[in-house]
Short mmCIF file of C-alpha atoms in Angstrom, two decimals:
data_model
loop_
_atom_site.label_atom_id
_atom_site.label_comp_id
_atom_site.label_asym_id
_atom_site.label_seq_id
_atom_site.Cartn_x
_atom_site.Cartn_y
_atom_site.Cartn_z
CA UNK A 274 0.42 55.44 -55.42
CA UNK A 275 -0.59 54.11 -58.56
CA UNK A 276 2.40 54.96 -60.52
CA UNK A 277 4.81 53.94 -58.02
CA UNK A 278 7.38 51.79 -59.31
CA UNK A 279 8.59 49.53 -56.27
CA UNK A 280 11.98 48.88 -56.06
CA UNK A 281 12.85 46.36 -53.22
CA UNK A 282 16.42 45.79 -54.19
CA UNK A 283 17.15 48.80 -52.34
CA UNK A 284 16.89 46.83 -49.17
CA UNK A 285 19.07 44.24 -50.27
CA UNK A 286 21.75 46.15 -51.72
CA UNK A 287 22.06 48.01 -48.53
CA UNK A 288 21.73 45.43 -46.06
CA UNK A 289 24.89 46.30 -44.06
CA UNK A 290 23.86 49.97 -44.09
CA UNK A 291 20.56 49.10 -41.82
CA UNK A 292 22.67 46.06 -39.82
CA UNK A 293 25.13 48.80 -39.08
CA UNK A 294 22.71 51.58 -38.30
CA UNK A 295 20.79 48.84 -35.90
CA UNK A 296 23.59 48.14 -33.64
CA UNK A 297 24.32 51.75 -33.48
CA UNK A 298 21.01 52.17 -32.03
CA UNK A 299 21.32 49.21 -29.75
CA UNK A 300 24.60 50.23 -28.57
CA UNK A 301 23.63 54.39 -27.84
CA UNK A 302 20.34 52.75 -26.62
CA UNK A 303 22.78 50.21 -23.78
CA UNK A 304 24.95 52.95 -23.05
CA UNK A 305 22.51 55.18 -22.11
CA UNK A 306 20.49 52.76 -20.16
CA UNK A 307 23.80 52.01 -18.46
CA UNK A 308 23.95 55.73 -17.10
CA UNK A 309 20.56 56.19 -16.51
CA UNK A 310 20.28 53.26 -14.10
CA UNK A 311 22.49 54.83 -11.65
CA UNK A 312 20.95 58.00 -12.22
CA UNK A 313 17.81 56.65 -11.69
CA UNK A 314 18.87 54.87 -8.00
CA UNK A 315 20.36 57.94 -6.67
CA UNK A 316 17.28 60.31 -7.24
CA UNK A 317 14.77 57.20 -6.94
CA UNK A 318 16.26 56.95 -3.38
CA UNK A 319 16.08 60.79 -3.53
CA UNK A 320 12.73 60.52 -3.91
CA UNK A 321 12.05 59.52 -0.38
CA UNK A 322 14.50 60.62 1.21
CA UNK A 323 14.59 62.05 4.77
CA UNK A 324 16.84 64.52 3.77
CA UNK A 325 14.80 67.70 2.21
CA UNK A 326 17.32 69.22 0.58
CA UNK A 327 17.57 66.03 -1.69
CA UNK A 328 14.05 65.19 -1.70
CA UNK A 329 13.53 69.20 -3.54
CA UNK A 330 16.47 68.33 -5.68
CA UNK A 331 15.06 64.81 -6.66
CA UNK A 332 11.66 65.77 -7.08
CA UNK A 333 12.91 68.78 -9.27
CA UNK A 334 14.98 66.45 -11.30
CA UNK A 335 12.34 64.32 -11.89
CA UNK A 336 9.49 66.75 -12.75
CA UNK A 337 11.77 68.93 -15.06
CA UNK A 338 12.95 65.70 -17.11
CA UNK A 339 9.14 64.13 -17.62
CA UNK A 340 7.99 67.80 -18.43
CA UNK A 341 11.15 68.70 -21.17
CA UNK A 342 10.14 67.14 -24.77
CA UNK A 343 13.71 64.55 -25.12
CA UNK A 344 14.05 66.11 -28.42
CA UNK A 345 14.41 69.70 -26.58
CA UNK A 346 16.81 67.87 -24.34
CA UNK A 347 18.44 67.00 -27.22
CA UNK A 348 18.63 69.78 -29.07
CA UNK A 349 19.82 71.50 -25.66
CA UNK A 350 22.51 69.54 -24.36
CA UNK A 351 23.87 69.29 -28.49
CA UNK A 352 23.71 73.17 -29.50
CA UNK A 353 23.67 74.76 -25.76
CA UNK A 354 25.94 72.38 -23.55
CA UNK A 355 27.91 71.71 -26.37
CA UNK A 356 29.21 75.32 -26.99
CA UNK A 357 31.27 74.70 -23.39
CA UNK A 358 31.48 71.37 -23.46
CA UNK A 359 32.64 69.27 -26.53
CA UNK A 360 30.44 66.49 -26.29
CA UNK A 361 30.25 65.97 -30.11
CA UNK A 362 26.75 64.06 -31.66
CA UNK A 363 27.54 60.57 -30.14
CA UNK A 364 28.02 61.61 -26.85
CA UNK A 365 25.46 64.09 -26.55
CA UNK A 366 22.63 61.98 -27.94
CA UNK A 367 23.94 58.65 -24.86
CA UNK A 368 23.88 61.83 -22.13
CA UNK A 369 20.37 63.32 -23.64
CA UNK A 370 18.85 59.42 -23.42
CA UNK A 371 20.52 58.38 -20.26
CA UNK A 372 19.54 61.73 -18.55
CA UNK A 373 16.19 61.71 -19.70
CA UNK A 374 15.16 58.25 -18.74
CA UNK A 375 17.09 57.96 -15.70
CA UNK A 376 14.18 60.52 -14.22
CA UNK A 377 11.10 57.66 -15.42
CA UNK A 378 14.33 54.89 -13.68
CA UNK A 379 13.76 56.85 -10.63
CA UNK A 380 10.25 56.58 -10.70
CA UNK A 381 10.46 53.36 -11.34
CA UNK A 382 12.86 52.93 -8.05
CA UNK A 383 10.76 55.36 -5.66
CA UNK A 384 7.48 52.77 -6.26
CA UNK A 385 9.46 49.87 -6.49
CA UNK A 386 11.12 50.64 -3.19
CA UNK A 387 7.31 51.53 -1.72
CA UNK A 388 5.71 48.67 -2.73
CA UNK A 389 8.25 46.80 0.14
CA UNK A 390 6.18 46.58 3.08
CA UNK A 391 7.37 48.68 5.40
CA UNK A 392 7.30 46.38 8.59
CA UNK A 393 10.28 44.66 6.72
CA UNK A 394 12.30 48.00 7.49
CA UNK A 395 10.97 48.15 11.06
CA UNK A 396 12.03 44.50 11.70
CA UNK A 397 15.41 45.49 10.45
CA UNK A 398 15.88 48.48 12.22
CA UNK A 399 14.02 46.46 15.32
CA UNK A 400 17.32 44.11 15.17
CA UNK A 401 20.27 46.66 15.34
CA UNK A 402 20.45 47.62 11.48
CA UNK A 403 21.19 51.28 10.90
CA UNK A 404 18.53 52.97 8.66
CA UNK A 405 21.30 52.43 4.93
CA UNK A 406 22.31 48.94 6.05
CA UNK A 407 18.29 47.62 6.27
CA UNK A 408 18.06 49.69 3.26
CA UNK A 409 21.05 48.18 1.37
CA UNK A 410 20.46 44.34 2.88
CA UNK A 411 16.53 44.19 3.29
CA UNK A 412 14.71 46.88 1.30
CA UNK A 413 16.55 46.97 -2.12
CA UNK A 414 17.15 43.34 -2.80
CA UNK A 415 13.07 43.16 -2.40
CA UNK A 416 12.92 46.01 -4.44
CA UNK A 417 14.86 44.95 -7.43
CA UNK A 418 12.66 42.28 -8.11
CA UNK A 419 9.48 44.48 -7.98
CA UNK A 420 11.33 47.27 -10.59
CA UNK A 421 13.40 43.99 -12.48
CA UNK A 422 10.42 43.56 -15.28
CA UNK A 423 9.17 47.98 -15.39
CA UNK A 424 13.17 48.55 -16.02
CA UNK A 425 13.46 45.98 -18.99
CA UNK A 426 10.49 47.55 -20.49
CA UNK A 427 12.20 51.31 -20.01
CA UNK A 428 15.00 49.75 -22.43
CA UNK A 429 12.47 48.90 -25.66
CA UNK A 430 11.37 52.39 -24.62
CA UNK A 431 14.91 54.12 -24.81
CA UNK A 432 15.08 51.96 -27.72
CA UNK A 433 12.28 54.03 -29.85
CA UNK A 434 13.22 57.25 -28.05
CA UNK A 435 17.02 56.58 -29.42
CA UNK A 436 15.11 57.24 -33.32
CA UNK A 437 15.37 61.26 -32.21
CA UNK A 438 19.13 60.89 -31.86
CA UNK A 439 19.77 61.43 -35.79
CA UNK A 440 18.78 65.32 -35.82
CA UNK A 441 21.71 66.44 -33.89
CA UNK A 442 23.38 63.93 -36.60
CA UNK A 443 23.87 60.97 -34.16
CA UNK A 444 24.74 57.87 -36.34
CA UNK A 445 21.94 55.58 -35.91
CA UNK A 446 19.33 53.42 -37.95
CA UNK A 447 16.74 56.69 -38.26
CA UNK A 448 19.91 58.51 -39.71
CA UNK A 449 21.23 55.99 -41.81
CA UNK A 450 17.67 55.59 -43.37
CA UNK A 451 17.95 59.48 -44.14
CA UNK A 452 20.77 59.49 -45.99
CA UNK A 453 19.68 56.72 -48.36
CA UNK A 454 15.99 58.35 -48.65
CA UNK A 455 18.15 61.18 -49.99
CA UNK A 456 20.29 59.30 -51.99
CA UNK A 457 17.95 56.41 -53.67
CA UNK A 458 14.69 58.40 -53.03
CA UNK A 459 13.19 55.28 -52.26
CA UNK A 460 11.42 56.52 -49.27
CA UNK A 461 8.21 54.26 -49.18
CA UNK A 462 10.26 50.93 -49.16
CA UNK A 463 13.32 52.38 -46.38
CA UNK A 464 10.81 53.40 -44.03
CA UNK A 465 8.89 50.56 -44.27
CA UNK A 466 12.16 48.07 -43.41
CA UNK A 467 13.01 50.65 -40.62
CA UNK A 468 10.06 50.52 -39.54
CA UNK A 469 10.39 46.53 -39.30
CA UNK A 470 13.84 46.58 -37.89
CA UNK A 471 12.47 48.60 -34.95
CA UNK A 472 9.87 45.79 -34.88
CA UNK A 473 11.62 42.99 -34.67
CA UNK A 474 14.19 44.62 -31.97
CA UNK A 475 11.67 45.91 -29.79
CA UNK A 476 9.54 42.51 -30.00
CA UNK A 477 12.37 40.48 -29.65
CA UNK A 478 13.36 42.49 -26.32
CA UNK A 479 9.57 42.06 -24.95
CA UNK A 480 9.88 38.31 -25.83
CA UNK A 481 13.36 37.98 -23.92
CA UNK A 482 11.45 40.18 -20.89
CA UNK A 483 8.66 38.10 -20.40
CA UNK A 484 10.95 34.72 -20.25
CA UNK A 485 12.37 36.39 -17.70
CA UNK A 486 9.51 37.65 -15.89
CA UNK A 487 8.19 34.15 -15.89
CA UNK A 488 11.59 32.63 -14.19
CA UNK A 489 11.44 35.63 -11.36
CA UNK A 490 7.75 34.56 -11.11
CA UNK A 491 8.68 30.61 -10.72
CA UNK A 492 11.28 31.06 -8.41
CA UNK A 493 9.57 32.99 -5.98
CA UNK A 494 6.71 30.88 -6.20
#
């Protein structure tokens, strides 16, 4: 380390190389979390289910995807899938983070749904509702404000799980920062500022969470 010569310049100079890389990971990272959500309601209701047959395929779903490393998935859905399926890297790395997280989503749904006392669905159903209409009216809406402030934090997550996306060559921040390491071999001072980026996304999500969290918190106080 001692004879190191820093060179911080290459941060400047390449400013719109890491600006470009970071809204590539912000916008794989939405995407995904856009697909996941719905994944993540379907088998979260799955979850607990009356139905068995959906329950087993929930359950299986969601045991398989916390058990698979996401860079397996990755690798998987990119070499594997991709051989019948032309997904190409962009693609493959939004379905590898959507599918992925939508199983810790449906967690996320399954407890949140729980955590609704359940005379609220026995006063519905008490009153005429059918069993997906005190579900859709009652349960959920009570629901979504217990999972609300556990599904914001899933999205800083997918954001530092979205890093894996540049080895099946996904353009991202972690790939961008590659190919200058390679080019400037200034690795010491590009992962450093990557490592800052990530930082300062991530905290700035937590920071826009909690205002949140405290307005959800007000109002139903």
């Amino acid at each position: 380390m001692g004879g190191y010569n820093y060179d911080w310049s290459i941060i400047t100079k390449n400013m719109d190389i890491f600006i470009d890389g970071a809204l590539k990971t912000l916008e794989i990272s939405a995407i995904a979390l856009l697909i996941a959500i719905p994944i993540g309601i379907i088998f979260g209701l799955g979850r607990i289910s009356r139905n068995k047959f959906f329950r087993l395929i929930s359950s299986i779903y969601v045991e398989v995807m916390r058990g698979v490393p996401l860079l397996v998935l990755l690798f998987w859905i990119f070499f594997v899938l991709g051989q019948f399926v032309r997904l190409g890297s962009y693609w493959s790395a939004i379905l590898g983070l959507a599918i992925f997280s939508g199983a810790f989503i449906a967690e996320i749904v399954r407890s949140g749904i729980q955590a609704v006392p359940k005379g609220q669905m026995e006063a519905a159903r008490s009153s005429g509702m059918s069993h997906t209409n005190a579900m859709r009216y009652i349960v959920l809406p009570q629901a979504f404000r217990r999972v609300l402030p556990p599904l914001a934090s899933q999205f800083i997550i997918l954001v530092k799980d979205s890093s894996l996306v540049s080895v099946i060559a996904a353009t991202d921040l972690t790939l961008n920062a590659k190919n200058l390491v390679a080019t400037s071999f200034r690795s010491l001072e590009v992962w450093t500022f990557v490592a800052i980026v990530y930082l300062i996304m991530t905290f700035s999500m937590s920071m826009i969470i909690r205002y949140f969290e405290k307005r959800l918190l007000s109002r139903e106080n």
